[in-house]
Amino acid sequence: MPIKKMWGGRFEKGASELVDEFGASISFDQEMAKEDIMGSLAHVKMLKATKILPAADADQIIKGLEELAAELADHGLHFTVANEDIHMNIEALLTEKIGPVAGKLHTGRSRNDQVATDFHLYIKERLPKVVAAIKKLQQALVQLASENVETIMPGYTHMQHAQPISYGHYLMAYFQMFQRDVERFQFNQQHTDLSPLGAAALAGTTFPIDRQMTADLLGFKAPYANSLDAVSDRDFALEFLSNASILMVHLSRLCEEIIYWCSYEFGYIELADAYSTGSSIMPQKKNPDMAELIRGKSGRVFASLMGLLTTMKGLPLAYNKDMQEDKEGVFDTVKTILPSLTVMTGMIKTLKVNKAKMAQATHHDFSNATELADYLATKGIPFRRAHEIVGELVLKGLKTGQDLADIPLAEFKKIDPRVEDDVYEVLKPTVAVQRRNSAGGTGFAQVREQIKAAQQLLAKDNLQ
Ligand code: ARG
């Protein structure tokens, strides 16, 4: 016999077990049990203050909810599919505890504003944790950058050696990306820090509720201005998933380079044993599994974003049961991005930089060709012509094995008599990097500036 539902008054027959299972969300929305109790506590305190409920009834409900909160924190609560979702499960447990007076809790409220409130509280509490985890990673990047301002490596475009750069500069590029992630998640909070409570089912309520009071009690900046919007808005979750997706793009790009760079062919870095794994068959292997896993996990985060976008697209106002599908992707994303950030931070903190290997890769690779073209241009040769001349020298060098720096001065003088001995200085990779001193460039002075600004930014947060 199916159990009589809390909303079962207008139904003659119970739903089948399969339908009960299918419609239930308790298997996942129990993740918001704490938030649900908090929301109910704020609601009943408001019902008491506005005298919508007699104080004695409200006090019983408050006491019951507080006990449930304590039990939840202590050993967890027992939920059932029969009670469908977290909201009705909590109410059922409250009823078991204090009797039918529990039924007064739902006065002037609907599960529609209740679920939206829980979900806002859930994301609101996690956003600062995400931001803090990104900042820890930024801190690790800045530290490694500060140790590698003068570490020279090839800079790539099209995965081809382009111009030599500072490894510190490279790391600071990721710092900047993660800074934008921080800002996006912080902005996300503006749209999360709003209280839907009191919107009721969709249209507000005839009870003289105080929405400002519940918003204040729950620590929300303000109540939603429009009740229809309050119950049907999931932008805050979409923003979260979108921000998380961009974050995962950044992490995944960094992972990709880590994976390449610790390969035999590159050998630029070595991951700590703690962040590597071996092979069950090949004894020599040291695999960058953690980087691969973070790169791989980007897929599920993007999937959650696509899932919710698709769920929300075309939904008429206000609440539709489709929206029950909003939670799992968000929960999973929280559980994906936080450890991904922590693992990445550990990986960055413990990796070993093979400075010699990096520097070596900038020799005999013609990545100083731009230096020579720029040098000739400063002597008065139009840059287009200088580019052509150097292109021909590179072509010749590739055939003969002669580096640009190995070309005798007499040969250079044949190109242009204004070429002097100082050309050899300019052709050194370190000098090439050092001289790229335009604002935001890879010149050492510029990289130091970036690092200083980043350290000042992070110092404001007082991270340990
Ligand atoms: N479990 C539901 C959800 O997650 C709660 C809201 C249900 N509201 C309704 N009118 N059926 O969306």
Short mmCIF file of C-alpha atoms in Angstrom, two decimals, residues 51-340:
data_model
loop_
_atom_site.label_atom_id
_atom_site.label_comp_id
_atom_site.label_asym_id
_atom_site.label_seq_id
_atom_site.Cartn_x
_atom_site.Cartn_y
_atom_site.Cartn_z
CA LYS A 51 2.20 36.46 15.22
CA ILE A 52 1.11 34.35 12.27
CA LEU A 53 1.69 31.40 14.59
CA PRO A 54 1.05 31.42 18.35
CA ALA A 55 4.36 31.67 20.20
CA ALA A 56 3.79 28.35 21.98
CA ASP A 57 3.39 26.47 18.70
CA ALA A 58 6.33 28.22 17.10
CA ASP A 59 8.52 27.44 20.11
CA GLN A 60 7.70 23.76 19.88
CA ILE A 61 8.62 23.77 16.22
CA ILE A 62 11.85 25.69 16.89
CA LYS A 63 12.85 23.26 19.61
CA GLY A 64 12.07 20.29 17.37
CA LEU A 65 14.07 21.72 14.47
CA GLU A 66 16.99 22.54 16.72
CA GLU A 67 17.03 18.97 17.98
CA LEU A 68 16.95 17.69 14.40
CA ALA A 69 19.87 19.98 13.52
CA ALA A 70 21.85 18.62 16.46
CA GLU A 71 21.03 15.02 15.54
CA LEU A 72 21.99 15.66 11.94
CA ALA A 73 25.36 17.06 12.98
CA ASP A 74 25.88 14.30 15.50
CA HIS A 75 24.97 11.10 13.67
CA GLY A 76 22.85 12.01 10.67
CA LEU A 77 19.13 11.58 10.14
CA HIS A 78 17.24 8.71 8.59
CA PHE A 79 15.42 9.62 5.39
CA THR A 80 12.97 7.61 3.30
CA VAL A 81 12.00 7.62 -0.38
CA ALA A 82 8.39 7.54 0.71
CA ASN A 83 8.85 11.10 1.93
CA GLU A 84 10.12 12.10 -1.49
CA ASP A 85 12.51 14.96 -0.82
CA ILE A 86 14.51 16.61 1.92
CA HIS A 87 11.77 19.11 2.70
CA MET A 88 9.10 16.51 3.39
CA ASN A 89 11.53 14.19 5.12
CA ILE A 90 12.52 16.88 7.59
CA GLU A 91 8.88 17.75 8.16
CA ALA A 92 8.02 14.09 8.69
CA LEU A 93 10.82 13.74 11.24
CA LEU A 94 9.61 16.90 12.95
CA THR A 95 6.10 15.48 13.07
CA GLU A 96 7.42 12.28 14.65
CA LYS A 97 9.12 14.41 17.26
CA ILE A 98 6.50 17.04 18.15
CA GLY A 99 3.24 15.75 16.68
CA PRO A 100 0.71 17.48 14.40
CA VAL A 101 1.77 20.99 15.42
CA ALA A 102 4.67 20.41 12.99
CA GLY A 103 2.13 20.87 10.22
CA LYS A 104 1.99 24.59 11.07
CA LEU A 105 5.57 25.11 9.90
CA HIS A 106 4.56 25.18 6.26
CA THR A 107 2.22 28.17 6.75
CA GLY A 108 2.86 30.87 4.14
CA ARG A 109 5.53 28.79 2.44
CA SER A 110 5.84 26.34 -0.42
CA ARG A 111 8.42 23.74 -1.29
CA ASN A 112 9.17 25.94 -4.28
CA ASP A 113 10.60 28.81 -2.26
CA GLN A 114 11.92 26.32 0.27
CA VAL A 115 14.03 24.38 -2.23
CA ALA A 116 15.29 27.57 -3.83
CA THR A 117 16.29 28.87 -0.40
CA ASP A 118 18.14 25.67 0.47
CA PHE A 119 19.97 25.73 -2.84
CA HIS A 120 21.00 29.36 -2.44
CA LEU A 121 22.28 28.64 1.07
CA TYR A 122 24.19 25.61 -0.21
CA ILE A 123 26.02 27.49 -2.96
CA LYS A 124 26.45 30.64 -0.89
CA GLU A 125 28.37 28.71 1.74
CA ARG A 126 30.59 26.98 -0.79
CA LEU A 127 31.57 29.92 -2.97
CA PRO A 128 34.06 31.33 -0.43
CA LYS A 129 35.58 27.85 -0.07
CA VAL A 130 36.14 27.67 -3.81
CA VAL A 131 37.66 31.15 -3.83
CA ALA A 132 39.96 30.25 -0.93
CA ALA A 133 41.10 27.08 -2.72
CA ILE A 134 41.88 29.03 -5.89
CA LYS A 135 43.86 31.55 -3.86
CA LYS A 136 45.95 28.78 -2.32
CA LEU A 137 46.79 27.63 -5.83
CA GLN A 138 47.63 31.18 -6.86
CA GLN A 139 49.91 31.44 -3.87
CA ALA A 140 51.76 28.29 -4.92
CA LEU A 141 52.10 29.60 -8.47
CA VAL A 142 53.49 32.93 -7.30
CA GLN A 143 55.97 31.19 -5.02
CA LEU A 144 57.23 28.98 -7.84
CA ALA A 145 57.31 31.98 -10.19
CA SER A 146 59.40 33.98 -7.72
CA GLU A 147 61.96 31.16 -7.69
CA ASN A 148 62.03 31.05 -11.49
CA VAL A 149 62.09 34.62 -12.77
CA GLU A 150 65.37 33.96 -14.54
CA THR A 151 64.62 30.39 -15.57
CA ILE A 152 64.64 30.44 -19.35
CA MET A 153 62.42 28.17 -21.38
CA PRO A 154 61.04 28.14 -24.90
CA GLY A 155 57.80 30.04 -25.33
CA TYR A 156 55.50 28.29 -27.79
CA THR A 157 52.96 29.22 -30.39
CA HIS A 158 51.39 26.42 -32.42
CA MET A 159 53.39 24.17 -30.07
CA GLN A 160 56.52 25.32 -31.98
CA HIS A 161 59.39 27.14 -30.33
CA ALA A 162 58.56 30.81 -30.72
CA GLN A 163 60.65 33.02 -28.44
CA PRO A 164 62.41 32.28 -25.20
CA ILE A 165 60.49 33.31 -22.09
CA SER A 166 60.87 33.27 -18.34
CA TYR A 167 59.29 30.23 -16.65
CA GLY A 168 58.17 32.64 -13.93
CA HIS A 169 56.34 34.64 -16.59
CA TYR A 170 54.64 31.49 -17.82
CA LEU A 171 53.47 30.65 -14.28
CA MET A 172 52.18 34.16 -13.76
CA ALA A 173 49.97 33.79 -16.83
CA TYR A 174 48.14 31.06 -14.93
CA PHE A 175 48.02 33.28 -11.85
CA GLN A 176 46.12 35.83 -13.95
CA MET A 177 43.67 33.25 -15.27
CA PHE A 178 42.93 32.04 -11.76
CA GLN A 179 42.52 35.64 -10.62
CA ARG A 180 39.71 36.03 -13.14
CA ASP A 181 38.20 32.82 -11.77
CA VAL A 182 38.30 34.30 -8.27
CA GLU A 183 36.55 37.41 -9.51
CA ARG A 184 33.92 35.41 -11.36
CA PHE A 185 33.08 33.31 -8.29
CA GLN A 186 32.97 36.44 -6.15
CA PHE A 187 30.56 38.04 -8.61
CA ASN A 188 28.52 34.83 -8.54
CA GLN A 189 27.92 35.53 -4.86
CA GLN A 190 25.98 38.69 -5.70
CA HIS A 191 23.33 36.60 -7.41
CA THR A 192 23.42 33.84 -4.83
CA ASP A 193 23.16 36.07 -1.80
CA LEU A 194 19.42 36.66 -2.25
CA SER A 195 16.55 35.11 -0.36
CA PRO A 196 13.72 33.44 -2.29
CA LEU A 197 11.94 32.61 0.97
CA GLY A 198 8.46 34.05 1.17
CA ALA A 199 7.84 33.88 -2.57
CA ALA A 200 5.76 30.85 -1.58
CA ALA A 201 4.56 28.74 -4.53
CA LEU A 202 4.95 31.54 -7.09
CA ALA A 203 2.79 34.51 -6.18
CA GLY A 204 3.62 35.41 -2.61
CA THR A 205 1.18 34.77 0.23
CA THR A 206 -1.80 36.30 1.96
CA PHE A 207 -0.12 35.85 5.34
CA PRO A 208 1.57 39.01 6.65
CA ILE A 209 5.06 37.50 6.43
CA ASP A 210 8.29 39.46 6.87
CA ARG A 211 10.67 38.54 4.06
CA GLN A 212 13.33 40.95 5.20
CA MET A 213 13.42 39.21 8.56
CA THR A 214 13.94 35.73 7.09
CA ALA A 215 16.55 37.13 4.69
CA ASP A 216 18.38 38.69 7.65
CA LEU A 217 18.13 35.57 9.79
CA LEU A 218 19.63 33.49 6.98
CA GLY A 219 22.35 36.04 6.33
CA PHE A 220 21.11 36.95 2.84
CA LYS A 221 21.77 40.45 1.60
CA ALA A 222 18.16 40.97 0.49
CA PRO A 223 14.99 39.15 -0.53
CA TYR A 224 14.31 38.58 -4.24
CA ALA A 225 12.27 41.46 -5.62
CA ASN A 226 9.85 39.29 -7.64
CA SER A 227 8.20 36.14 -6.35
CA LEU A 228 7.98 34.47 -9.79
CA ASP A 229 11.66 35.12 -10.38
CA ALA A 230 12.55 33.97 -6.86
CA VAL A 231 11.19 30.44 -7.37
CA SER A 232 12.16 29.96 -11.00
CA ASP A 233 15.62 31.51 -11.08
CA ARG A 234 18.55 29.14 -11.33
CA ASP A 235 20.98 31.67 -12.79
CA PHE A 236 23.07 31.54 -9.65
CA ALA A 237 23.58 27.80 -10.21
CA LEU A 238 24.23 28.26 -13.92
CA GLU A 239 26.78 30.94 -13.12
CA PHE A 240 28.41 28.63 -10.64
CA LEU A 241 28.64 25.82 -13.19
CA SER A 242 29.82 28.18 -15.88
CA ASN A 243 32.51 29.64 -13.62
CA ALA A 244 33.50 26.14 -12.57
CA SER A 245 33.74 25.12 -16.22
CA ILE A 246 36.06 28.01 -17.05
CA LEU A 247 38.11 27.16 -13.97
CA MET A 248 38.38 23.57 -15.20
CA VAL A 249 39.50 24.83 -18.61
CA HIS A 250 42.36 26.62 -16.88
CA LEU A 251 43.26 23.66 -14.72
CA SER A 252 43.05 21.34 -17.69
CA ARG A 253 45.34 23.48 -19.84
CA LEU A 254 47.87 23.59 -17.04
CA CYS A 255 47.55 19.82 -16.64
CA GLU A 256 48.14 19.30 -20.33
CA GLU A 257 51.45 21.16 -20.11
CA ILE A 258 52.45 19.38 -16.94
CA ILE A 259 51.81 16.05 -18.65
CA TYR A 260 53.91 16.98 -21.66
CA TRP A 261 56.62 18.63 -19.66
CA CYS A 262 57.33 15.67 -17.46
CA SER A 263 57.66 13.40 -20.48
CA TYR A 264 61.06 12.09 -21.55
CA GLU A 265 61.05 14.31 -24.64
CA PHE A 266 60.59 17.53 -22.67
CA GLY A 267 61.92 16.72 -19.22
CA TYR A 268 61.30 20.31 -18.05
CA ILE A 269 59.74 19.30 -14.77
CA GLU A 270 59.47 16.31 -12.50
CA LEU A 271 56.43 15.66 -10.36
CA ALA A 272 56.88 14.59 -6.76
CA ASP A 273 56.38 10.89 -6.12
CA ALA A 274 53.36 11.77 -4.00
CA TYR A 275 51.58 13.10 -7.09
CA SER A 276 52.60 10.36 -9.48
CA THR A 277 51.74 6.73 -9.91
CA GLY A 278 53.53 3.71 -11.29
CA SER A 279 52.53 1.10 -13.81
CA SER A 280 51.50 -2.41 -12.85
CA ILE A 281 53.55 -3.82 -15.72
CA MET A 282 56.29 -1.32 -16.65
CA PRO A 283 58.60 -0.84 -13.68
CA GLN A 284 60.21 2.34 -15.01
CA LYS A 285 56.98 4.31 -15.31
CA LYS A 286 56.16 7.41 -13.33
CA ASN A 287 52.84 8.65 -14.57
CA PRO A 288 51.30 12.10 -14.11
CA ASP A 289 47.94 10.51 -13.23
CA MET A 290 46.72 13.36 -11.05
CA ALA A 291 47.18 15.89 -13.85
CA GLU A 292 45.42 13.55 -16.25
CA LEU A 293 42.57 13.05 -13.81
CA ILE A 294 42.02 16.78 -13.31
CA ARG A 295 42.11 17.23 -17.09
CA GLY A 296 39.61 14.38 -17.40
CA LYS A 297 37.30 15.70 -14.71
CA SER A 298 36.74 18.87 -16.70
CA GLY A 299 34.34 16.73 -18.76
CA ARG A 300 31.89 16.11 -15.94
CA VAL A 301 31.88 19.77 -14.93
CA PHE A 302 31.12 20.91 -18.49
CA ALA A 303 28.46 18.19 -18.64
CA SER A 304 26.77 19.58 -15.54
CA LEU A 305 26.71 23.04 -17.09
CA MET A 306 25.28 21.72 -20.35
CA GLY A 307 22.79 19.61 -18.41
CA LEU A 308 21.39 22.50 -16.41
CA LEU A 309 21.38 24.90 -19.35
CA THR A 310 19.36 22.35 -21.26
CA THR A 311 17.03 21.68 -18.35
CA MET A 312 16.31 25.37 -17.86
CA LYS A 313 15.97 26.28 -21.50
CA GLY A 314 12.33 26.62 -22.46
CA LEU A 315 10.91 26.23 -18.94
CA PRO A 316 7.82 28.36 -18.51
CA LEU A 317 7.51 30.38 -15.31
CA ALA A 318 7.43 29.54 -12.50
CA TYR A 319 8.42 26.22 -10.84
CA ASN A 320 8.49 23.02 -12.91
CA LYS A 321 9.55 19.64 -11.64
CA ASP A 322 12.30 19.68 -14.29
CA MET A 323 14.13 21.96 -11.89
CA GLN A 324 14.67 19.11 -9.46
CA GLU A 325 17.44 18.16 -11.91
CA ASP A 326 19.41 21.27 -10.92
CA LYS A 327 21.15 19.85 -7.89
CA GLU A 328 23.23 16.78 -8.64
CA GLY A 329 25.44 18.53 -11.19
CA VAL A 330 26.12 21.35 -8.76
CA PHE A 331 26.88 18.99 -5.86
CA ASP A 332 29.15 16.94 -8.08
CA THR A 333 30.88 20.07 -9.36
CA VAL A 334 31.63 21.26 -5.83
CA LYS A 335 33.08 17.84 -5.07
CA THR A 336 35.12 17.94 -8.25
CA ILE A 337 36.59 21.41 -8.24
CA LEU A 338 37.62 21.62 -4.60
CA PRO A 339 39.85 18.52 -4.61
CA SER A 340 41.08 19.32 -8.13
#
